GROMACS .gro file of C-alpha atoms in nm:
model
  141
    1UNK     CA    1   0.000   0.000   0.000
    2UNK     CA    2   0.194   0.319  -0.128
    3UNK     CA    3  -0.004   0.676  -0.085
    4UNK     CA    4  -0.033   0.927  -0.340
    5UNK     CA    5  -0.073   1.302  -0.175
    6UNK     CA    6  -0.156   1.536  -0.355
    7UNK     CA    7  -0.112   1.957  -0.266
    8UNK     CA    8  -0.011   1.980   0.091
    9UNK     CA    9  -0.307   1.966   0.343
   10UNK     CA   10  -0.544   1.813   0.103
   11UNK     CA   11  -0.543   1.440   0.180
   12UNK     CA   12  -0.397   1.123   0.005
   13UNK     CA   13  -0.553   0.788  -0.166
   14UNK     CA   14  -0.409   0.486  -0.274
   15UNK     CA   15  -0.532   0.118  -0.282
   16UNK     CA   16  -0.484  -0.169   0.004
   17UNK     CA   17  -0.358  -0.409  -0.242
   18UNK     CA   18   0.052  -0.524  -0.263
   19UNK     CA   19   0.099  -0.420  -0.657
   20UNK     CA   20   0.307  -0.123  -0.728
   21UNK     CA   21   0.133   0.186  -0.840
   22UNK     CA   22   0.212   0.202  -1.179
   23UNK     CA   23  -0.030  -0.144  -1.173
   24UNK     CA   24  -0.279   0.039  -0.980
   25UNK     CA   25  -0.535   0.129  -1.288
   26UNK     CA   26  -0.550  -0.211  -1.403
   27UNK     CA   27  -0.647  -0.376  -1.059
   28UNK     CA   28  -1.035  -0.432  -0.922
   29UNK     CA   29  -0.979  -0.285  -0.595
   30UNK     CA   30  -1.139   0.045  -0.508
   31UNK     CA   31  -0.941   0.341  -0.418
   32UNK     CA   32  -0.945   0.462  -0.081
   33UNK     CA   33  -0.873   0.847   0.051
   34UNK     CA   34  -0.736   1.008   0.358
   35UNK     CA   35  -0.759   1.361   0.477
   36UNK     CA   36  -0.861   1.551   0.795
   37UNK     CA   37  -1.142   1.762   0.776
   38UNK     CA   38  -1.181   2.081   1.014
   39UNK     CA   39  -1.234   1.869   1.361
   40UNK     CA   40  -0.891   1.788   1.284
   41UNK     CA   41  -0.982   1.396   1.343
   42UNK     CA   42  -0.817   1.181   1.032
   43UNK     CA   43  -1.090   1.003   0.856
   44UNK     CA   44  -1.086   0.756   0.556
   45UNK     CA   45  -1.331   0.693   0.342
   46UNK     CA   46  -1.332   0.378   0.054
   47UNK     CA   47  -1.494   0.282  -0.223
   48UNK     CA   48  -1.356   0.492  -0.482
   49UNK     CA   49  -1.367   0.298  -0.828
   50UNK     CA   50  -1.128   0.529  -0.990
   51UNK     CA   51  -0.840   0.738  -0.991
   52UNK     CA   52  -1.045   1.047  -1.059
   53UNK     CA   53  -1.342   0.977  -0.856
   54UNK     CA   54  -1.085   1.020  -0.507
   55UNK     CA   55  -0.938   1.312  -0.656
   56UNK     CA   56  -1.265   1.495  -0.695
   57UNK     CA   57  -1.432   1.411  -0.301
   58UNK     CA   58  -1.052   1.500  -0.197
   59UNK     CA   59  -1.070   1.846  -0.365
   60UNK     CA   60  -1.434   1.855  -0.253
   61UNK     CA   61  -1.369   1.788   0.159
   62UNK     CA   62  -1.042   2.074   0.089
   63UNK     CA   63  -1.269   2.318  -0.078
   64UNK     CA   64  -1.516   2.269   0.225
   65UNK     CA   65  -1.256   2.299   0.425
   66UNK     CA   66  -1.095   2.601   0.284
   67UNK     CA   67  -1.449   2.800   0.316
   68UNK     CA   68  -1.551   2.661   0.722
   69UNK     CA   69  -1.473   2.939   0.925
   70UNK     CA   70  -1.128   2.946   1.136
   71UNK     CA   71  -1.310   2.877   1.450
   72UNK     CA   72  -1.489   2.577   1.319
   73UNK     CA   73  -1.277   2.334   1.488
   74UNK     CA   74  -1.245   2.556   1.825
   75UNK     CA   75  -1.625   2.553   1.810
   76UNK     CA   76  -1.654   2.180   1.723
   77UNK     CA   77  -1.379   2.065   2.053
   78UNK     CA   78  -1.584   2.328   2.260
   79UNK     CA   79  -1.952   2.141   2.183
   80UNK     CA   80  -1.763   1.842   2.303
   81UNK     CA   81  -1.595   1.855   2.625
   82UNK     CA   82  -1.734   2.192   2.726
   83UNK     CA   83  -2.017   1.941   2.956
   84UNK     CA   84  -1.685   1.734   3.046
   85UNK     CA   85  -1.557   1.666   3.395
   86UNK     CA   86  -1.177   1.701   3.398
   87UNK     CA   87  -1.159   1.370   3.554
   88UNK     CA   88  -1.304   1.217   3.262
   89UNK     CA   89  -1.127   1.445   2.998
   90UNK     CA   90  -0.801   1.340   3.198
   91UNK     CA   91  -0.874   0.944   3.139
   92UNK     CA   92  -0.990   0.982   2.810
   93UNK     CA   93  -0.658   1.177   2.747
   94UNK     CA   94  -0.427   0.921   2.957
   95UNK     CA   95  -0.641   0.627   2.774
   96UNK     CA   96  -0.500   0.777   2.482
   97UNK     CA   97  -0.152   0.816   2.532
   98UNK     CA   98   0.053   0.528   2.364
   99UNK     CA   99   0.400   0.431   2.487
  100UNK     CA  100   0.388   0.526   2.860
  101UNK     CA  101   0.609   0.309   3.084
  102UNK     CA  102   0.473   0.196   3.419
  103UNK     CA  103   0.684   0.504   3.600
  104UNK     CA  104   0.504   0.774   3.366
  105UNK     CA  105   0.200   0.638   3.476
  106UNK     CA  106   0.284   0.640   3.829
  107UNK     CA  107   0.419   0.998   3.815
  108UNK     CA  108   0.144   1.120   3.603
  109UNK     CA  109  -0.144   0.922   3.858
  110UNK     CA  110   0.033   1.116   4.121
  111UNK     CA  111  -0.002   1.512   3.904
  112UNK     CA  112  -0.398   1.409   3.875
  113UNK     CA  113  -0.429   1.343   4.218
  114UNK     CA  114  -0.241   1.520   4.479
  115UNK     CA  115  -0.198   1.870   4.245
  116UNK     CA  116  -0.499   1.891   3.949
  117UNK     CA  117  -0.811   1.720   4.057
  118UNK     CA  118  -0.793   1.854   4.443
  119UNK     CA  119  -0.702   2.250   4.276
  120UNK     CA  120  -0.982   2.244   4.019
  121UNK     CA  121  -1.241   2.062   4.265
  122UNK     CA  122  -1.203   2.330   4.513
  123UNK     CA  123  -1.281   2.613   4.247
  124UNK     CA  124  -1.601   2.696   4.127
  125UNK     CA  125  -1.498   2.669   3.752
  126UNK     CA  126  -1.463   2.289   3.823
  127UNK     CA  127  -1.837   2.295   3.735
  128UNK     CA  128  -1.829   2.450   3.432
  129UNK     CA  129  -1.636   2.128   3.244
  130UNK     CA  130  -1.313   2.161   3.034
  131UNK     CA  131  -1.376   2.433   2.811
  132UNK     CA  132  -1.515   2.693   3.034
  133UNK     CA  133  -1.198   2.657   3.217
  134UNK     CA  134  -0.972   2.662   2.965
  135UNK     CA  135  -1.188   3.000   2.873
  136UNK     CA  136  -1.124   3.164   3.244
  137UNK     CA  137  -0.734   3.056   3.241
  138UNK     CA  138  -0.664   3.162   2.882
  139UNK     CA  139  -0.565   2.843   2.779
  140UNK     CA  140  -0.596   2.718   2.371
  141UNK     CA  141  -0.778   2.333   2.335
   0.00000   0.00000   0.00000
């Protein structure tokens, strides 16, 4: 499997088969495309029959891209943990997290409990979730 990108930022598609890309047109499998739309969240989509036909839907998600508004994707992380307890955006973000050795999550269990969870329970902006106190402290999502 060998991507093709096109212009930065736009995406890429290619085919899950092992034949070289120069053999590409002449095998049955569809195309499939890759790109990241203004969430920011990679997404692939499949079942492209030709060349072409991925091009076009890859220009098509940059062009909607290009005209969503800059804060699209502020507004869009915003609608989702803005309801969010920062204990559960903290697992959720530690669930996440590849490659952490046993110590890292010892040290980083220890940051949650002793220093974040017992500053931002105290406060009153504990009950307005992660985004409204990100807001208050000037901090980007």
């Amino acid at each position: 499997m060998s991507a093709t990108a096109l212009v930065r930022g736009v995406g890429s598609f290619f085919k899950e088969c092992g034949h070289p890309r120069s053999r590409w047109s002449r095998r049955p499998h569809s195309y499939k495309i890759r790109y990241r739309p203004a969430a920011g969240k990679q997404v692939k989509e499949s079942g492209f029959a030709t060349q072409d036909k991925a091009i076009a839907r890859l220009t098509e998600v940059c062009n909607a891209k290009k005209g969503a508004p800059r804060r699209q994707a502020k507004a869009e992380r915003i609608a989702r943990y803005r309801a969010m307890r920062f204990e559960e955006y903290a697992a959720r973000w530690k669930a996440g997290q590849r490659g952490l050795g046993p110590a890292s999550v010892v040290h980083l269990e220890s940051l949650l409990s002793i220093h974040l969870l017992p500053l931002l329970a105290a406060g009153r902006e504990h009950r307005g979730g992660v985004a409204t106190l990100a807001d208050r402290r000037g901090m980007i999502l």
